Amino acid sequence: MDLATEDSLSQTIDRAVKRYSSLFKLPSYARVVVLLALICIGGGLISTAALFPSLDGLLSGLLLGSSLFLLNLVSSYVISTLVLRGDTIYDLRRTVALSLFCWMMWLAFIIIGVVVATPFGLSWWVRLCLLGFSAVVILRLIVFDSTSRKSYGRRLIASVLQPFACAVPFLVFWTAIAYPLTLYMLLYFVFSLGISIAASHFFLSTLNRVGQQTLGVPSISLLKAFLLNWIMDLNAPLEELLEKLGEEQDIGVSLMKFGSSKPKAAMVIPSVHPGPFKNIGSSVLPSMLKSALERKLNCVVCVPHGLFGHELDLASQAQNQKLIDRIVESADFEAAETKATSFVTLSNGTATACCQIFGKFVFISFTLAPKTTEDLPQDLGL
């Protein structure tokens, strides 16, 4: 690998690390509300200004947009505080943000309807508005069913409350401009809801089937557990699934102590990868193991990264504790070697290898510092 390629890889990884904390990050509540107001009022004005280019049309559009904005806020408040009360994910900010994204989708249908209705008649605007309503219902059904752990009835209410509430100003406006509201339009809402529920159920069932066939766990269950950890730092739901997916195997541990009557330093390298991410599995094992051994040995302890990849992640915090307890129990041994070679360092400008022999034991380290170092294959240790 040439130097330019290495620098490019390091820069790419550094950029990814900087954006790591931005995953699933939403704007502040105030910004979400402002964006929602702009889109709702802007959507109302766009609709009426293009189709009814007059002062009355502008005033009607402003009233329509303001009504949509208020109904979005009120419905989001009701959903977060009553319908999904206690849900670990859907606080008011996230609920309003979902309404914002849904209204952005709905607005796209409205704009298309305005464009088509200008040459072909007002009915096309109405049809596209109703089609946008159906799209939003399907989206909300999929989102809430995929992410909320509340009962299905509560998820259903949370899914339909906002779009049905926002449909009311449109119906009032269409009545005001003498557009005929027929029985077929009312039946549309009924059939649209039924078709939306069936479509979202089919979509999610298909996704669940893929996870069930591949891992033996429904895909949506994995997604919910992942989101609970990523958003709320709850590790138990995902670790319960990882325990089912994992397999038992023996774990080797290398432990070196330096000292005479009392240890002065220790180094421990378990055959475990510190992963997969955040506080899941063995991601926090190095710090936990370091703290436990320092309390036990009353000396400085380091836990460097071994030659292991994510295939050797522990499944849960419970597995971490089992391993730590066993290592701490085995740490009471006397140092046997009294001689050591000089510490040898060799570098080619990119990689640095270090070696020191303690009697019958050899310590070898490898690093690409200050460049980024990824997981290294176990073959390097053979």
XYZ file of C-alpha atoms in Angstrom, residues 1-15 350 368 371-372 374:
20
model
C 0.000 0.000 0.000
C 1.499 3.350 -1.007
C 1.630 6.342 1.316
C -1.080 8.282 -0.536
C -3.522 5.407 -0.129
C -2.698 5.082 3.572
C -3.213 8.812 4.152
C -6.525 8.674 2.302
C -7.695 5.739 4.444
C -6.704 7.497 7.662
C -8.473 10.688 6.607
C -11.611 8.750 5.688
C -11.681 6.965 9.041
C -11.029 10.223 10.897
C -13.971 11.870 9.137
C 4.607 3.082 8.861
C 0.642 1.936 13.093
C -1.994 6.529 11.934
C -5.293 4.751 12.447
C -7.793 -1.315 12.455
